[in-house]
């Protein structure tokens, strides 16, 4: 569509991040007239996956100022490639995620993708082993060296670990059995008194788990908080999720990730489905202003909101949903005044890093990703202090489609508030590589910070304008937050007034969808 001037829509969706894209998918068979806009030239918002050349363009744009962004302090480093050995491939050989995360097999997103038929265009890969960094003892208690330890997921894993004493094995097996049933009434007495206490208290006092094994269990929680701030109730919920997700789609793994860029691929499929359903999707269209439309007597017309775009087009709609980076500033803060900073790095490595991808159970799919956690205190900030927050690392193999075969992409993140945060991430990645393949060359790396709201995902009515709703995005974490999907469901109900059981529940279409036409519409 060349011009949008003078058009009217039931719903305007601003942004192609995960929440707006899932809303577009949910409304794709509602019969509503949908316009889906994005100020960027690419799909995905925070969840975008970009080639190397696109990353360079993105970094320049984010650093230039003048556009709303949650990204800052972006640096890209490409080492000298004159030496022999692996080299970077062509820029489009890479699809690097800005917000990598894994999906537990019991995540609410997966059945929603199945019921909406979106899964038919997605391929999911197994996330294999979890590892934890165990620093070597030092006289100054400042770690300088260490090694990766594979985190056991089952009774068999524990008893095959020769590094554990028989007493430690017994305590761990007892704890894992307890976690599997911790929600039962008779088990609550064991942990209820520790509900808001540090998780380590429960491990030490109730289960006699040795302190040097607290780190591996904390790693299974995937928490970004300091160890002492991880509360018992949260830890039990998280470890229970991990254990009960094991074996849902096959033996030996509890989590998956979408191929070709993670959640970015989910976004692409959702936008394509919306286009098949009749939505108009347009990139590089920035919303300049939104205002209420009233008649001469002050009454509200059939359409309530006038939307003006940066190219001079104006259009009308009954409601508009979007993320804050896609919408004009609100006169009131409708989300949260509290923000946190997440430091992230992306590193392309010229090695398969095979020790991170051991074969799991017989008959299980080969793992395409691995998780490594550097617990609180396991890395040195300087010669006097250690890290307060953990560092979480996701390692993606070439099978993910994010890099060529024979290479890996290493994503690292921490909530450590320190001027040395970027150096801490580099230290974590370097330590991982030295432990797995000391000869592995770093071919390319990027570091950046993301400013995050501390609120949970939600959809919020803008108090300044009826019909304008803002998505509060999820705090970026290494595990998909199911509350993100819940916020999309609330937005969908605001538009349709339908009940929960019809959300993203689609039957087969009466006629075969013209996918090529839909893709052509998206590419305009």
Coordinates of C-alpha atoms in Angstrom, one line a residue:
X1 CA 0.0 0.0 0.0
X2 CA 1.6 3.2 -1.2
X3 CA -0.4 5.6 0.9
X4 CA -2.3 5.3 4.2
X5 CA -3.7 8.8 4.1
X6 CA -7.3 9.0 4.9
X7 CA -7.7 5.4 5.7
X8 CA -9.7 4.0 8.7
X9 CA -8.9 0.9 10.8
X10 CA -10.4 -1.1 13.6
X11 CA -7.0 -1.6 15.3
X12 CA -3.5 -0.1 14.7
X13 CA -0.6 -2.1 16.1
X14 CA 2.7 -0.2 16.5
X15 CA 5.8 -2.4 16.6
X16 CA 6.8 -5.8 15.4
X17 CA 8.3 -7.0 18.7
X18 CA 6.9 -10.2 20.2
X19 CA 3.9 -8.7 22.0
X20 CA 2.6 -6.7 19.0
X21 CA 3.3 -9.5 16.6
X22 CA 1.5 -12.1 18.7
X23 CA -1.5 -9.6 19.0
X24 CA -1.5 -9.4 15.2
X25 CA -1.5 -13.2 15.0
X26 CA -4.3 -13.4 17.6
X27 CA -6.4 -10.9 15.6
X28 CA -5.6 -12.4 12.2
X29 CA -9.0 -14.3 12.0
X30 CA -11.1 -11.8 13.9
X31 CA -12.5 -10.1 10.9
X32 CA -11.1 -6.8 12.1
X33 CA -9.4 -4.3 9.8
X34 CA -5.8 -4.3 11.1
X35 CA -2.9 -2.0 10.3
X36 CA 0.5 -3.1 11.6
X37 CA 3.3 -0.5 11.6
X38 CA 6.9 -0.4 12.6
X39 CA 9.2 2.6 12.6
X40 CA 12.2 0.3 11.9
X41 CA 13.2 -1.2 8.5
X42 CA 13.4 -4.6 10.1
X43 CA 11.0 -6.9 12.0
X44 CA 11.3 -7.9 15.6
X45 CA 11.9 -4.9 17.8
X46 CA 13.8 -6.0 20.9
X47 CA 13.5 -9.6 19.7
X48 CA 15.0 -8.9 16.2
X49 CA 17.7 -11.1 14.7
X50 CA 20.1 -9.3 12.4
X51 CA 22.9 -10.1 9.9
X52 CA 26.4 -8.6 10.5
X53 CA 25.8 -5.7 8.1
X54 CA 22.3 -5.1 9.7
X55 CA 23.9 -5.1 13.2
X56 CA 26.4 -2.4 12.1
X57 CA 23.6 -0.3 10.7
X58 CA 21.5 -0.9 13.8
X59 CA 24.3 0.1 16.1
X60 CA 24.9 3.3 14.2
X61 CA 21.2 4.3 14.4
X62 CA 20.9 3.5 18.1
X63 CA 24.0 5.5 19.0
X64 CA 23.0 8.5 16.8
X65 CA 20.2 9.6 19.2
X66 CA 17.0 11.1 18.1
X67 CA 15.0 7.8 18.2
X68 CA 13.4 6.1 21.2
X69 CA 15.6 3.2 22.2
X70 CA 16.3 1.0 25.2
X71 CA 19.8 0.1 23.8
X72 CA 22.9 2.1 24.6
X73 CA 26.7 1.9 24.8
X74 CA 27.0 -0.4 21.8
X75 CA 30.5 -1.4 20.8
X76 CA 31.5 -3.8 18.0
X77 CA 35.0 -5.4 17.8
X78 CA 36.3 -7.3 14.9
X79 CA 39.8 -8.7 15.6
X80 CA 42.5 -8.8 12.9
X81 CA 41.8 -11.7 10.6
X82 CA 45.2 -11.8 8.9
X83 CA 46.1 -14.9 10.8
X84 CA 45.5 -18.5 9.6
X85 CA 42.4 -20.2 10.8
X86 CA 38.6 -19.8 10.8
X87 CA 37.3 -16.6 9.3
X88 CA 34.0 -14.7 9.3
X89 CA 31.7 -15.7 6.6
X90 CA 29.5 -13.4 4.5
X91 CA 27.4 -11.0 6.6
X92 CA 24.1 -12.7 5.7
X93 CA 25.5 -16.0 7.0
X94 CA 24.6 -14.7 10.5
X95 CA 21.4 -14.1 12.2
X96 CA 22.2 -12.6 15.6
X97 CA 19.5 -12.2 18.2
X98 CA 19.3 -9.0 20.2
X99 CA 17.4 -10.8 23.0
X100 CA 18.2 -14.5 22.9
X101 CA 16.3 -16.8 25.3
X102 CA 15.2 -20.4 25.6
X103 CA 11.7 -21.8 25.9
X104 CA 11.0 -24.5 28.4
X105 CA 9.0 -27.3 26.9
X106 CA 6.1 -26.5 29.3
X107 CA 6.0 -22.8 28.3
X108 CA 2.5 -21.5 27.6
X109 CA 3.8 -20.1 24.3
X110 CA 4.4 -23.5 22.7
X111 CA 0.7 -24.8 22.8
X112 CA -0.4 -21.3 21.7
X113 CA 1.8 -21.7 18.6
X114 CA 0.3 -25.1 18.0
X115 CA -3.3 -24.1 18.4
X116 CA -2.8 -21.1 16.1
X117 CA -1.1 -23.3 13.5
X118 CA 2.0 -21.1 13.6
X119 CA 4.2 -24.0 14.6
X120 CA 3.8 -25.4 11.1
X121 CA 6.2 -22.8 9.9
X122 CA 8.7 -23.1 12.8
X123 CA 11.4 -25.5 13.6
X124 CA 12.5 -26.0 17.2
X125 CA 15.9 -27.3 18.4
X126 CA 16.9 -28.9 21.6
X127 CA 18.8 -27.0 24.3
X128 CA 21.0 -29.7 25.8
X129 CA 23.2 -29.5 28.8
X130 CA 23.5 -26.9 31.7
X131 CA 26.9 -26.1 33.0
X132 CA 28.1 -24.1 36.0
X133 CA 31.5 -22.4 36.4
X134 CA 33.4 -23.6 39.5
X135 CA 36.3 -21.3 40.4
X136 CA 39.5 -22.7 41.7
X137 CA 40.3 -21.9 45.4
X138 CA 42.6 -19.0 45.9
X139 CA 44.3 -17.6 49.0
X140 CA 42.8 -14.1 48.5
X141 CA 39.3 -15.6 47.7
X142 CA 39.5 -13.8 44.4
X143 CA 38.9 -16.3 41.6
X144 CA 41.3 -16.4 38.7
X145 CA 40.8 -19.8 37.2
X146 CA 38.2 -22.6 37.2
X147 CA 36.4 -25.1 35.2
X148 CA 32.9 -25.9 33.8
X149 CA 30.9 -28.6 35.6
X150 CA 27.9 -30.2 33.9
X151 CA 24.8 -29.8 36.1
X152 CA 23.0 -33.1 36.8
X153 CA 19.4 -33.3 35.8
X154 CA 18.5 -36.7 37.2
X155 CA 19.3 -39.4 39.8
X156 CA 21.4 -41.2 37.1
X157 CA 23.4 -38.0 36.4
X158 CA 24.1 -37.6 40.1
X159 CA 25.3 -41.1 40.8
X160 CA 27.5 -41.1 37.7
X161 CA 29.4 -38.0 38.9
X162 CA 32.6 -39.2 40.5
X163 CA 33.4 -35.8 41.9
X164 CA 30.5 -36.1 44.5
X165 CA 30.8 -37.9 47.8
X166 CA 28.2 -40.5 48.6
X167 CA 26.7 -38.2 51.2
X168 CA 26.4 -35.4 48.7
X169 CA 24.8 -37.7 46.2
X170 CA 22.2 -38.8 48.7
X171 CA 21.4 -35.2 49.7
X172 CA 21.0 -34.1 46.1
X173 CA 18.8 -37.1 45.1
X174 CA 16.6 -36.4 48.2
X175 CA 16.2 -32.8 47.2
X176 CA 15.4 -33.5 43.5
X177 CA 12.7 -36.0 44.6
X178 CA 11.3 -33.3 46.9
X179 CA 11.2 -30.6 44.2
X180 CA 9.2 -32.9 41.9
X181 CA 6.4 -33.0 44.5
X182 CA 7.0 -29.7 46.4
X183 CA 3.5 -28.4 45.7
X184 CA 1.8 -31.3 47.5
X185 CA 0.3 -30.3 50.8
X186 CA 2.4 -32.7 52.8
X187 CA 5.6 -31.3 51.3
X188 CA 4.7 -27.6 52.0
X189 CA 5.6 -28.0 55.7
X190 CA 9.2 -28.6 54.6
X191 CA 9.7 -25.3 52.8
X192 CA 6.9 -23.0 53.9
X193 CA 9.0 -21.5 56.7
X194 CA 11.7 -20.7 54.1
X195 CA 9.3 -19.2 51.5
X196 CA 10.8 -15.7 51.5
X197 CA 14.2 -16.8 52.9
X198 CA 17.3 -17.3 50.7
X199 CA 17.2 -20.6 48.8
X200 CA 20.6 -21.5 50.3
X201 CA 19.0 -21.6 53.7
X202 CA 16.6 -24.4 52.7
X203 CA 19.4 -26.3 51.0
X204 CA 21.7 -26.2 54.0
X205 CA 19.3 -26.5 56.8
X206 CA 16.7 -28.9 55.5
X207 CA 18.5 -31.0 53.0
X208 CA 22.2 -30.7 54.1
X209 CA 23.2 -30.0 50.5
X210 CA 27.0 -29.1 50.5
X211 CA 27.6 -25.4 49.9
X212 CA 29.8 -26.1 46.9
X213 CA 26.7 -27.6 45.2
X214 CA 24.4 -24.6 45.8
X215 CA 25.8 -23.0 42.6
X216 CA 24.6 -25.8 40.2
X217 CA 21.1 -25.8 41.8
X218 CA 21.0 -22.0 41.6
X219 CA 22.0 -22.3 37.9
X220 CA 18.8 -24.3 37.2
X221 CA 16.7 -21.3 38.5
X222 CA 18.2 -19.1 35.7
X223 CA 17.8 -16.2 38.0
X224 CA 19.7 -13.0 37.2
X225 CA 19.7 -12.0 40.9
X226 CA 22.6 -12.3 43.4
X227 CA 22.6 -15.7 45.1
X228 CA 21.4 -14.3 48.4
X229 CA 18.4 -12.6 46.8
X230 CA 17.1 -15.8 45.2
X231 CA 14.2 -16.7 47.4
X232 CA 13.1 -20.3 48.1
X233 CA 9.6 -20.1 46.6
X234 CA 11.0 -18.7 43.3
X235 CA 13.8 -21.3 43.2
X236 CA 11.5 -24.2 43.8
X237 CA 9.1 -23.1 41.1
X238 CA 12.0 -22.6 38.6
X239 CA 13.7 -25.9 39.3
X240 CA 10.4 -27.7 39.3
X241 CA 9.8 -26.2 35.8
X242 CA 13.2 -27.4 34.6
X243 CA 12.7 -30.9 35.9
X244 CA 9.1 -31.4 34.8
X245 CA 9.9 -30.0 31.3
X246 CA 12.4 -32.8 30.8
X247 CA 11.2 -35.4 28.4
X248 CA 8.1 -33.6 27.2
X249 CA 9.2 -33.6 23.5
X250 CA 11.9 -36.2 23.8
X251 CA 14.4 -37.6 26.2
X252 CA 17.4 -35.7 27.5
X253 CA 16.3 -32.0 27.1
X254 CA 13.9 -29.6 28.9
X255 CA 14.1 -26.6 26.7
X256 CA 14.0 -25.6 23.0
X257 CA 14.7 -22.6 20.8
X258 CA 13.3 -21.6 17.4
X259 CA 15.7 -22.0 14.6
X260 CA 17.0 -19.0 12.6
X261 CA 17.2 -16.3 15.3
X262 CA 15.0 -17.4 18.2
X263 CA 11.9 -15.3 19.0
X264 CA 12.6 -13.3 15.9
X265 CA 11.4 -16.2 13.8
X266 CA 8.2 -16.4 15.9
X267 CA 7.7 -12.7 15.1
X268 CA 8.1 -13.3 11.4
X269 CA 5.7 -16.2 11.3
X270 CA 3.1 -14.2 13.4
X271 CA 3.3 -11.2 11.0
X272 CA 3.0 -13.4 8.0
X273 CA -0.1 -15.1 9.4
X274 CA -1.6 -11.7 10.1
X275 CA -0.9 -10.7 6.5
X276 CA -2.6 -13.9 5.3
X277 CA -5.6 -12.9 7.4
X278 CA -5.8 -9.5 5.7
X279 CA -3.8 -7.2 7.9
X280 CA -1.6 -4.6 6.2
X281 CA 1.9 -4.5 7.6
X282 CA 4.3 -1.6 6.8
X283 CA 7.9 -1.1 7.9
X284 CA 9.7 2.2 8.1
X285 CA 6.5 4.0 9.1
X286 CA 6.9 6.1 12.2
X287 CA 3.9 7.4 14.2
X288 CA 4.4 11.1 14.8
X289 CA 1.4 11.8 17.0
X290 CA -1.9 10.5 18.2
X291 CA -4.9 12.5 19.2
X292 CA -8.6 12.2 20.2
X293 CA -11.2 12.9 17.5
X294 CA -14.3 14.7 18.6
X295 CA -17.2 16.3 16.7
X296 CA -18.3 19.9 17.0
X297 CA -20.5 19.2 20.1
X298 CA -17.6 17.5 21.9
X299 CA -19.0 14.0 21.3
X300 CA -16.8 11.1 20.2
X301 CA -17.1 10.0 16.6
X302 CA -17.2 6.4 15.4
X303 CA -13.4 6.6 15.3
X304 CA -11.7 7.9 18.4
X305 CA -8.1 8.4 17.5
X306 CA -6.3 10.3 14.7
X307 CA -2.9 8.9 13.9
X308 CA -0.3 11.1 12.1
X309 CA 2.7 9.5 10.4
X310 CA 6.1 11.0 9.8
X311 CA 5.5 11.2 6.0
X312 CA 2.4 13.3 6.5
X313 CA -0.2 10.6 6.1
X314 CA -3.1 10.7 8.7
X315 CA -5.4 7.8 9.5
X316 CA -8.1 7.0 12.0
X317 CA -8.7 4.0 14.3
X318 CA -10.8 2.9 17.2
X319 CA -7.8 1.6 19.2
X320 CA -4.0 1.5 19.0
X321 CA -1.6 -0.9 20.8
X322 CA 2.1 -0.6 20.8
X323 CA 5.4 -0.6 22.7
X324 CA 6.8 2.6 24.1
X325 CA 9.6 2.9 21.5
X326 CA 7.0 2.9 18.7
X327 CA 4.5 5.4 20.3
X328 CA 4.7 9.1 21.0
X329 CA 5.6 10.0 24.5
X330 CA 2.8 9.8 27.1
X331 CA 1.9 12.7 29.3
X332 CA 2.0 10.4 32.2
X333 CA 4.2 7.5 33.1
X334 CA 1.9 4.5 32.6
X335 CA 4.5 1.8 33.1
X336 CA 7.1 2.1 35.9
X337 CA 9.5 4.7 37.1
X338 CA 12.0 1.9 38.0
X339 CA 14.5 0.7 35.5
X340 CA 17.4 -1.6 35.5
X341 CA 20.4 -2.1 33.2
X342 CA 21.2 -5.4 31.6
X343 CA 24.7 -5.7 30.1
X344 CA 24.9 -8.1 27.1
X345 CA 27.5 -9.4 24.7
X346 CA 27.4 -11.4 21.5
X347 CA 30.5 -13.3 20.4
X348 CA 31.1 -15.3 17.2
X349 CA 33.6 -18.1 17.8
X350 CA 35.5 -20.1 15.1
X351 CA 35.0 -23.4 16.8
X352 CA 32.2 -26.0 17.3
X353 CA 32.9 -26.1 21.1
X354 CA 31.9 -29.8 21.0
X355 CA 32.4 -30.5 24.7
X356 CA 29.4 -28.2 25.4
X357 CA 27.1 -30.5 23.3
X358 CA 27.5 -34.0 24.6
X359 CA 25.0 -36.6 23.4
X360 CA 22.2 -37.0 25.9
X361 CA 19.7 -39.8 26.2
X362 CA 19.5 -42.5 23.6
X363 CA 17.1 -41.5 20.8
X364 CA 17.1 -37.8 21.8
X365 CA 17.8 -35.1 19.1
X366 CA 21.3 -33.7 19.0
X367 CA 21.6 -30.5 21.1
X368 CA 21.9 -27.3 19.3
X369 CA 22.4 -25.0 22.3
X370 CA 23.9 -25.2 25.8
X371 CA 23.6 -23.1 28.9
X372 CA 26.5 -22.0 31.2
X373 CA 26.1 -20.0 34.4
X374 CA 28.8 -18.2 36.3
X375 CA 27.3 -17.9 39.8
X376 CA 27.6 -14.8 42.1
X377 CA 31.2 -14.5 43.3
X378 CA 32.7 -16.8 40.7
X379 CA 34.4 -14.0 38.6
X380 CA 36.7 -11.2 39.7
X381 CA 35.6 -7.6 39.3
X382 CA 39.1 -6.5 40.3
X383 CA 41.8 -7.7 42.7
X384 CA 39.6 -6.9 45.7
X385 CA 36.1 -7.9 44.8
X386 CA 34.1 -10.5 43.0
X387 CA 30.8 -10.4 41.0
X388 CA 27.6 -9.9 43.0
X389 CA 25.3 -11.0 40.1
X390 CA 25.6 -14.2 38.0
X391 CA 26.5 -14.2 34.4
X392 CA 24.2 -16.4 32.1
X393 CA 25.6 -17.7 28.9
X394 CA 23.8 -19.3 25.9
X395 CA 25.9 -21.0 23.4
X396 CA 24.3 -21.6 20.0
X397 CA 25.8 -24.0 17.4
X398 CA 25.7 -23.7 13.7
X399 CA 22.6 -25.9 13.6
X400 CA 20.6 -23.0 14.9
X401 CA 21.1 -21.1 11.6
X402 CA 22.5 -18.2 13.4
X403 CA 26.1 -18.8 12.2
X404 CA 27.8 -21.1 9.7
X405 CA 28.5 -24.7 10.5
X406 CA 31.8 -25.0 12.4
X407 CA 31.2 -21.8 14.4
X408 CA 29.2 -20.9 17.5
X409 CA 27.5 -17.8 18.8
X410 CA 28.0 -17.1 22.5
X411 CA 25.5 -14.8 24.1
X412 CA 26.2 -13.5 27.6
X413 CA 24.3 -11.3 30.0
X414 CA 24.4 -10.0 33.5
X415 CA 22.5 -7.5 35.7
X416 CA 25.7 -6.6 37.5
X417 CA 25.7 -2.8 38.1
X418 CA 29.3 -1.9 37.6
X419 CA 31.4 0.1 35.2
X420 CA 33.3 -3.1 34.6
X421 CA 30.2 -5.0 33.5
X422 CA 31.4 -5.3 29.9
X423 CA 34.8 -6.6 31.2
X424 CA 33.0 -9.2 33.4
X425 CA 31.1 -10.5 30.3
X426 CA 34.4 -10.8 28.4
X427 CA 36.0 -12.6 31.3
X428 CA 33.1 -15.0 31.4
X429 CA 33.3 -15.8 27.7
X430 CA 37.1 -16.0 27.8
X431 CA 36.9 -18.4 30.8
X432 CA 34.3 -20.6 29.0
X433 CA 36.4 -20.8 25.8
X434 CA 39.6 -21.6 27.7
X435 CA 37.8 -24.4 29.5
X436 CA 36.3 -25.9 26.4
X437 CA 38.7 -25.0 23.5
X438 CA 41.6 -22.8 24.3
X439 CA 42.5 -22.4 20.7
X440 CA 39.0 -21.2 19.7
X441 CA 39.4 -17.8 17.9
X442 CA 37.0 -14.9 18.5
X443 CA 35.9 -13.7 15.1
X444 CA 33.6 -10.9 16.0
X445 CA 32.0 -9.5 19.2
X446 CA 29.5 -6.9 20.3
X447 CA 28.7 -5.5 23.7
X448 CA 25.7 -3.3 24.7
X449 CA 23.4 -2.3 27.5
X450 CA 19.6 -2.6 27.6
X451 CA 17.5 -0.4 29.9
X452 CA 14.7 -2.5 31.3
X453 CA 11.5 -1.7 33.1
X454 CA 11.3 -3.6 36.4
X455 CA 7.5 -4.2 35.9
X456 CA 6.1 -7.5 34.7
X457 CA 4.8 -7.7 31.1
X458 CA 1.4 -6.1 30.8
X459 CA -0.9 -4.0 28.5
X460 CA -1.7 -0.6 30.1
X461 CA -4.3 2.0 29.1
X462 CA -2.7 5.3 28.5
X463 CA -4.4 7.7 30.9
X464 CA -4.0 10.6 28.4
X465 CA -6.0 9.0 25.6
X466 CA -8.8 6.5 25.7
X467 CA -8.2 3.7 23.2
X468 CA -4.4 4.0 23.3
X469 CA -2.7 1.0 25.0
X470 CA 0.9 0.5 25.7
X471 CA 2.7 -2.9 26.1
X472 CA 5.0 -3.1 29.0
X473 CA 7.7 -5.3 27.7
X474 CA 9.2 -8.2 29.6
X475 CA 12.4 -7.8 31.5
X476 CA 15.0 -9.4 29.2
X477 CA 15.9 -12.7 30.7
X478 CA 17.4 -15.9 29.4
X479 CA 14.1 -17.8 29.8
X480 CA 10.8 -16.8 28.0
X481 CA 8.4 -15.2 30.5
X482 CA 4.9 -16.7 30.1
X483 CA 3.4 -13.4 31.4
X484 CA 4.3 -11.9 28.0
X485 CA 1.7 -14.2 26.4
X486 CA -0.8 -13.3 29.1
X487 CA -0.4 -9.6 28.3
X488 CA -1.2 -10.3 24.7
X489 CA -4.3 -12.2 25.7
X490 CA -5.5 -9.2 27.7
X491 CA -5.0 -6.9 24.7
X492 CA -6.9 -9.4 22.4
X493 CA -9.8 -9.5 24.9
X494 CA -10.0 -5.7 24.9
X495 CA -10.4 -5.8 21.1
X496 CA -12.6 -8.8 20.7
X497 CA -14.4 -9.2 24.0
X498 CA -14.1 -13.0 23.5
X499 CA -13.3 -15.6 26.2
X500 CA -10.0 -17.1 27.0
X501 CA -10.6 -20.5 25.4
X502 CA -10.7 -19.0 21.9
X503 CA -7.4 -17.1 22.2
X504 CA -5.0 -18.2 19.4
X505 CA -7.2 -21.2 18.8
X506 CA -7.6 -21.5 15.0
X507 CA -9.2 -24.2 13.0
X508 CA -8.1 -25.1 9.5
X509 CA -8.8 -22.4 6.9
X510 CA -11.5 -23.2 4.3
X511 CA -9.1 -22.4 1.5
X512 CA -5.3 -22.7 1.2
X513 CA -3.6 -19.4 2.2
X514 CA -1.6 -17.6 -0.4
X515 CA 1.7 -17.5 1.6
X516 CA 3.6 -16.0 -1.3
X517 CA 1.2 -13.1 -1.6
X518 CA 1.4 -12.6 2.1
X519 CA 5.2 -12.5 2.1
X520 CA 5.1 -10.0 -0.8
X521 CA 2.8 -7.8 1.3
X522 CA 5.3 -8.0 4.2
X523 CA 8.2 -7.1 1.9
X524 CA 6.6 -3.9 0.6

